[in-house]
Amino acid sequence: MKLYGTFPSHFTRKVRVVLQELQQSHEFVNFRDLFAVGPEHFAHNPLHQFPVLEDGDEALIESDLICEYLLARYGKNQSKLRLLPESSEPFQDRKRLAIMNGGMSAGVTILRARRSGVKEMETMPYFQQEQASLIGALQWLDSDLDGRVEYFPGYLTLLDITLVCFAEWAVFREFLPSLAPYPDLERFVKMHSARPSFAETHPARAVQ
């Protein structure tokens, strides 16, 4: 099994957390030229994105799909790991995941523009909207937590994993100085951050 991506990537980190929770051995292939053109530079992903997972004859893209695959194939004996909560509001849980992923994607757009040399982004409506999308997602998610520190008490779900990856990445990439403006989100992250699968995949470890 091979996982392609980058160590600081929040989307890649979601898969790394799941693999660690499943105790699934794999080879990690770190992409380096992130502005290369051609699917061959991205493990044959035509979207030029990551992560990508190769497992035997399977070649999967998109972090949520990869996590779903891993849990379906290797997670049957993991009684405390779930894709999504078993709740009466499955569409609300999908909405939460969509907001997390949308905020994460907005951050990637801004980061890639910075690295491409785009100047005065703060004056451009498109990037103003992307910044508002990232901050708006964090604000909405903080309010939605309403004091909870787990989405499915007693279980680790893709919602928990994605939220921690998003929040810690936003601080790591200096989109905000800390999570202090979002007290419920800050409490949520503190509840999970010492878990080995999160502590050992924190993006700051990639630059140590």
mmCIF file of C-alpha atoms in Angstrom:
data_model
loop_
_atom_site.group_PDB
_atom_site.id
_atom_site.type_symbol
_atom_site.label_atom_id
_atom_site.label_comp_id
_atom_site.label_asym_id
_atom_site.label_seq_id
_atom_site.Cartn_x
_atom_site.Cartn_y
_atom_site.Cartn_z
ATOM 1 C CA MET A 1 0.000 0.000 0.000
ATOM 2 C CA LYS A 2 1.234 3.492 -0.929
ATOM 3 C CA LEU A 3 -0.107 6.851 0.181
ATOM 4 C CA TYR A 4 0.902 9.867 -1.908
ATOM 5 C CA GLY A 5 0.671 13.400 -0.580
ATOM 6 C CA THR A 6 2.583 15.890 1.551
ATOM 7 C CA PHE A 7 3.222 15.818 5.279
ATOM 8 C CA PRO A 8 1.704 19.252 6.087
ATOM 9 C CA SER A 9 -1.424 18.683 3.961
ATOM 10 C CA HIS A 10 -4.612 18.579 6.021
ATOM 11 C CA PHE A 11 -6.345 16.432 3.386
ATOM 12 C CA THR A 12 -3.466 13.951 3.387
ATOM 13 C CA ARG A 13 -3.375 14.019 7.183
ATOM 14 C CA LYS A 14 -6.948 12.747 7.407
ATOM 15 C CA VAL A 15 -5.874 9.569 5.652
ATOM 16 C CA ARG A 16 -2.692 9.291 7.702
ATOM 17 C CA VAL A 17 -4.738 9.454 10.915
ATOM 18 C CA VAL A 18 -7.081 6.707 9.698
ATOM 19 C CA LEU A 19 -4.166 4.508 8.619
ATOM 20 C CA GLN A 20 -2.554 4.936 12.016
ATOM 21 C CA GLU A 21 -5.789 4.190 13.850
ATOM 22 C CA LEU A 22 -6.125 1.035 11.754
ATOM 23 C CA GLN A 23 -2.451 0.173 12.383
ATOM 24 C CA GLN A 24 -2.170 -0.310 8.640
ATOM 25 C CA SER A 25 1.380 -0.385 7.317
ATOM 26 C CA HIS A 26 2.030 1.625 4.167
ATOM 27 C CA GLU A 27 4.691 3.500 2.237
ATOM 28 C CA PHE A 28 4.378 7.280 2.206
ATOM 29 C CA VAL A 29 5.443 9.041 -0.998
ATOM 30 C CA ASN A 30 5.986 12.759 -0.481
ATOM 31 C CA PHE A 31 5.147 14.974 -3.457
ATOM 32 C CA ARG A 32 7.693 17.755 -3.862
ATOM 33 C CA ASP A 33 6.995 19.652 -7.085
ATOM 34 C CA LEU A 34 3.457 20.753 -6.297
ATOM 35 C CA PHE A 35 3.200 22.970 -9.369
ATOM 36 C CA ALA A 36 4.220 20.303 -11.870
ATOM 37 C CA VAL A 37 1.874 19.779 -14.804
ATOM 38 C CA GLY A 38 0.805 16.296 -15.845
ATOM 39 C CA PRO A 39 -1.000 13.512 -13.997
ATOM 40 C CA GLU A 40 2.210 11.470 -13.915
ATOM 41 C CA HIS A 41 3.519 13.913 -11.296
ATOM 42 C CA PHE A 42 0.553 13.168 -9.017
ATOM 43 C CA ALA A 43 0.362 9.383 -9.029
ATOM 44 C CA HIS A 44 -1.754 9.602 -12.213
ATOM 45 C CA ASN A 45 -4.486 11.696 -10.602
ATOM 46 C CA PRO A 46 -5.936 13.725 -13.502
ATOM 47 C CA LEU A 47 -6.987 16.457 -11.042
ATOM 48 C CA HIS A 48 -3.352 17.109 -9.999
ATOM 49 C CA GLN A 49 -4.415 16.816 -6.358
ATOM 50 C CA PHE A 50 -3.598 14.683 -3.343
ATOM 51 C CA PRO A 51 -3.841 12.441 -1.438
ATOM 52 C CA VAL A 52 -3.784 9.369 -3.663
ATOM 53 C CA LEU A 53 -3.897 5.824 -2.297
ATOM 54 C CA GLU A 54 -2.669 2.742 -4.137
ATOM 55 C CA ASP A 55 -3.689 -0.577 -2.632
ATOM 56 C CA GLY A 56 -3.112 -3.522 -4.923
ATOM 57 C CA ASP A 57 -5.161 -2.870 -8.026
ATOM 58 C CA GLU A 58 -7.052 -0.008 -6.384
ATOM 59 C CA ALA A 59 -6.000 3.586 -7.075
ATOM 60 C CA LEU A 60 -8.156 6.031 -5.158
ATOM 61 C CA ILE A 61 -8.266 9.821 -4.953
ATOM 62 C CA GLU A 62 -10.015 12.310 -2.609
ATOM 63 C CA SER A 63 -9.476 12.046 1.124
ATOM 64 C CA ASP A 64 -13.020 11.185 2.215
ATOM 65 C CA LEU A 65 -13.339 8.459 -0.418
ATOM 66 C CA ILE A 66 -9.981 7.004 0.638
ATOM 67 C CA CYS A 67 -10.995 7.030 4.309
ATOM 68 C CA GLU A 68 -14.299 5.356 3.485
ATOM 69 C CA TYR A 69 -12.459 2.682 1.506
ATOM 70 C CA LEU A 70 -9.969 2.033 4.304
ATOM 71 C CA LEU A 71 -12.665 1.722 6.940
ATOM 72 C CA ALA A 72 -14.733 -0.595 4.753
ATOM 73 C CA ARG A 73 -11.805 -2.827 3.872
ATOM 74 C CA TYR A 74 -9.675 -2.776 6.999
ATOM 75 C CA GLY A 75 -11.828 -1.340 9.759
ATOM 76 C CA LYS A 76 -14.267 -4.127 10.465
ATOM 77 C CA ASN A 77 -12.479 -5.009 13.722
ATOM 78 C CA GLN A 78 -12.150 -1.387 14.835
ATOM 79 C CA SER A 79 -15.141 -1.039 17.122
ATOM 80 C CA LYS A 80 -14.385 2.584 18.065
ATOM 81 C CA LEU A 81 -13.719 3.992 14.592
ATOM 82 C CA ARG A 82 -16.575 5.127 12.366
ATOM 83 C CA LEU A 83 -16.957 6.964 9.078
ATOM 84 C CA LEU A 84 -19.840 9.080 10.373
ATOM 85 C CA PRO A 85 -21.927 9.081 13.545
ATOM 86 C CA GLU A 86 -24.889 6.759 13.777
ATOM 87 C CA SER A 87 -27.398 9.524 14.256
ATOM 88 C CA SER A 88 -30.871 10.655 13.320
ATOM 89 C CA GLU A 89 -29.428 13.535 11.281
ATOM 90 C CA PRO A 90 -27.185 11.991 8.614
ATOM 91 C CA PHE A 91 -27.674 14.901 6.226
ATOM 92 C CA GLN A 92 -26.606 17.371 8.914
ATOM 93 C CA ASP A 93 -23.440 15.329 9.428
ATOM 94 C CA ARG A 94 -22.752 15.437 5.684
ATOM 95 C CA LYS A 95 -23.312 19.195 5.798
ATOM 96 C CA ARG A 96 -20.744 19.477 8.587
ATOM 97 C CA LEU A 97 -18.232 17.504 6.551
ATOM 98 C CA ALA A 98 -18.920 19.640 3.474
ATOM 99 C CA ILE A 99 -18.298 22.841 5.449
ATOM 100 C CA MET A 100 -15.044 21.454 6.850
ATOM 101 C CA ASN A 101 -13.819 20.402 3.411
ATOM 102 C CA GLY A 102 -14.965 23.680 1.851
ATOM 103 C CA GLY A 103 -13.040 25.743 4.385
ATOM 104 C CA MET A 104 -9.989 23.545 3.897
ATOM 105 C CA SER A 105 -10.182 23.946 0.119
ATOM 106 C CA ALA A 106 -10.478 27.735 0.423
ATOM 107 C CA GLY A 107 -7.276 27.749 2.447
ATOM 108 C CA VAL A 108 -5.483 25.688 -0.187
ATOM 109 C CA THR A 109 -6.570 28.132 -2.900
ATOM 110 C CA ILE A 110 -5.113 31.070 -0.962
ATOM 111 C CA LEU A 111 -1.915 29.208 -0.128
ATOM 112 C CA ARG A 112 -1.340 28.167 -3.741
ATOM 113 C CA ALA A 113 -1.935 31.728 -4.930
ATOM 114 C CA ARG A 114 0.620 33.040 -2.440
ATOM 115 C CA ARG A 115 3.165 30.511 -3.595
ATOM 116 C CA SER A 116 2.431 31.377 -7.228
ATOM 117 C CA GLY A 117 3.404 34.971 -6.570
ATOM 118 C CA VAL A 118 -0.048 36.560 -6.753
ATOM 119 C CA LYS A 119 0.276 40.076 -5.321
ATOM 120 C CA GLU A 120 -2.210 42.136 -3.313
ATOM 121 C CA MET A 121 -4.637 39.249 -2.912
ATOM 122 C CA GLU A 122 -6.405 41.077 -0.097
ATOM 123 C CA THR A 123 -7.695 43.613 -2.658
ATOM 124 C CA MET A 124 -9.154 40.972 -5.006
ATOM 125 C CA PRO A 125 -12.797 39.978 -4.499
ATOM 126 C CA TYR A 126 -12.112 36.338 -5.341
ATOM 127 C CA PHE A 127 -9.505 35.936 -2.603
ATOM 128 C CA GLN A 128 -11.526 38.050 -0.201
ATOM 129 C CA GLN A 129 -14.306 35.530 -0.671
ATOM 130 C CA GLU A 130 -11.971 32.564 -0.177
ATOM 131 C CA GLN A 131 -10.666 34.084 3.073
ATOM 132 C CA ALA A 132 -14.235 34.716 4.208
ATOM 133 C CA SER A 133 -15.095 31.123 3.347
ATOM 134 C CA LEU A 134 -12.278 29.762 5.523
ATOM 135 C CA ILE A 135 -13.111 31.995 8.492
ATOM 136 C CA GLY A 136 -16.842 31.514 8.034
ATOM 137 C CA ALA A 137 -16.398 27.747 8.106
ATOM 138 C CA LEU A 138 -14.468 27.927 11.391
ATOM 139 C CA GLN A 139 -17.082 30.245 12.905
ATOM 140 C CA TRP A 140 -19.956 27.996 11.840
ATOM 141 C CA LEU A 141 -18.237 24.846 13.089
ATOM 142 C CA ASP A 142 -17.413 26.467 16.424
ATOM 143 C CA SER A 143 -21.040 27.470 16.920
ATOM 144 C CA ASP A 144 -22.306 24.086 15.762
ATOM 145 C CA LEU A 145 -20.189 22.241 18.342
ATOM 146 C CA ASP A 146 -22.255 23.835 21.099
ATOM 147 C CA GLY A 147 -19.918 22.542 23.806
ATOM 148 C CA ARG A 148 -19.461 18.988 22.565
ATOM 149 C CA VAL A 149 -16.013 17.425 22.265
ATOM 150 C CA GLU A 150 -17.040 14.401 20.160
ATOM 151 C CA TYR A 151 -19.507 14.006 17.322
ATOM 152 C CA PHE A 152 -20.369 10.440 18.319
ATOM 153 C CA PRO A 153 -19.558 9.924 22.022
ATOM 154 C CA GLY A 154 -17.143 7.063 22.573
ATOM 155 C CA TYR A 155 -16.147 6.848 18.903
ATOM 156 C CA LEU A 156 -13.704 8.549 16.553
ATOM 157 C CA THR A 157 -15.347 9.546 13.278
ATOM 158 C CA LEU A 158 -14.289 11.230 10.058
ATOM 159 C CA LEU A 159 -15.954 14.385 11.372
ATOM 160 C CA ASP A 160 -13.666 14.456 14.421
ATOM 161 C CA ILE A 161 -10.609 13.730 12.285
ATOM 162 C CA THR A 162 -11.428 16.337 9.645
ATOM 163 C CA LEU A 163 -12.204 19.084 12.146
ATOM 164 C CA VAL A 164 -8.940 18.606 14.035
ATOM 165 C CA CYS A 165 -6.955 18.521 10.778
ATOM 166 C CA PHE A 166 -8.658 21.694 9.502
ATOM 167 C CA ALA A 167 -8.322 23.685 12.725
ATOM 168 C CA GLU A 168 -4.698 22.805 13.407
ATOM 169 C CA TRP A 169 -3.732 23.433 9.777
ATOM 170 C CA ALA A 170 -5.378 26.886 9.816
ATOM 171 C CA VAL A 171 -3.174 27.897 12.750
ATOM 172 C CA PHE A 172 -0.085 26.183 11.310
ATOM 173 C CA ARG A 173 -0.489 28.088 8.030
ATOM 174 C CA GLU A 174 -1.061 31.327 9.969
ATOM 175 C CA PHE A 175 -4.559 32.029 8.722
ATOM 176 C CA LEU A 176 -5.206 32.875 12.364
ATOM 177 C CA PRO A 177 -2.834 33.212 15.326
ATOM 178 C CA SER A 178 -4.680 30.735 17.532
ATOM 179 C CA LEU A 179 -8.051 29.102 18.077
ATOM 180 C CA ALA A 180 -8.806 31.418 21.009
ATOM 181 C CA PRO A 181 -11.613 33.253 19.111
ATOM 182 C CA TYR A 182 -13.363 29.891 18.746
ATOM 183 C CA PRO A 183 -13.619 28.522 22.311
ATOM 184 C CA ASP A 184 -15.649 25.409 21.555
ATOM 185 C CA LEU A 185 -13.392 24.536 18.636
ATOM 186 C CA GLU A 186 -10.297 25.157 20.758
ATOM 187 C CA ARG A 187 -11.675 22.858 23.472
ATOM 188 C CA PHE A 188 -12.500 20.205 20.869
ATOM 189 C CA VAL A 189 -8.976 20.233 19.426
ATOM 190 C CA LYS A 190 -7.367 20.078 22.878
ATOM 191 C CA MET A 191 -9.505 17.049 23.670
ATOM 192 C CA HIS A 192 -8.092 15.162 20.674
ATOM 193 C CA SER A 193 -4.635 16.600 19.999
ATOM 194 C CA ALA A 194 -2.758 14.314 22.410
ATOM 195 C CA ARG A 195 -4.131 11.177 20.751
ATOM 196 C CA PRO A 196 -1.116 9.479 19.095
ATOM 197 C CA SER A 197 -2.633 9.458 15.619
ATOM 198 C CA PHE A 198 -3.064 13.252 15.799
ATOM 199 C CA ALA A 199 0.092 14.098 17.742
ATOM 200 C CA GLU A 200 2.302 12.116 15.368
ATOM 201 C CA THR A 201 0.780 13.619 12.210
ATOM 202 C CA HIS A 202 0.639 17.281 13.267
ATOM 203 C CA PRO A 203 1.804 19.442 10.343
ATOM 204 C CA ALA A 204 4.455 21.110 12.483
ATOM 205 C CA ARG A 205 6.300 17.790 12.666
ATOM 206 C CA ALA A 206 6.950 18.044 8.929
ATOM 207 C CA VAL A 207 9.251 21.040 9.437
ATOM 208 C CA GLN A 208 11.124 19.801 12.519
#
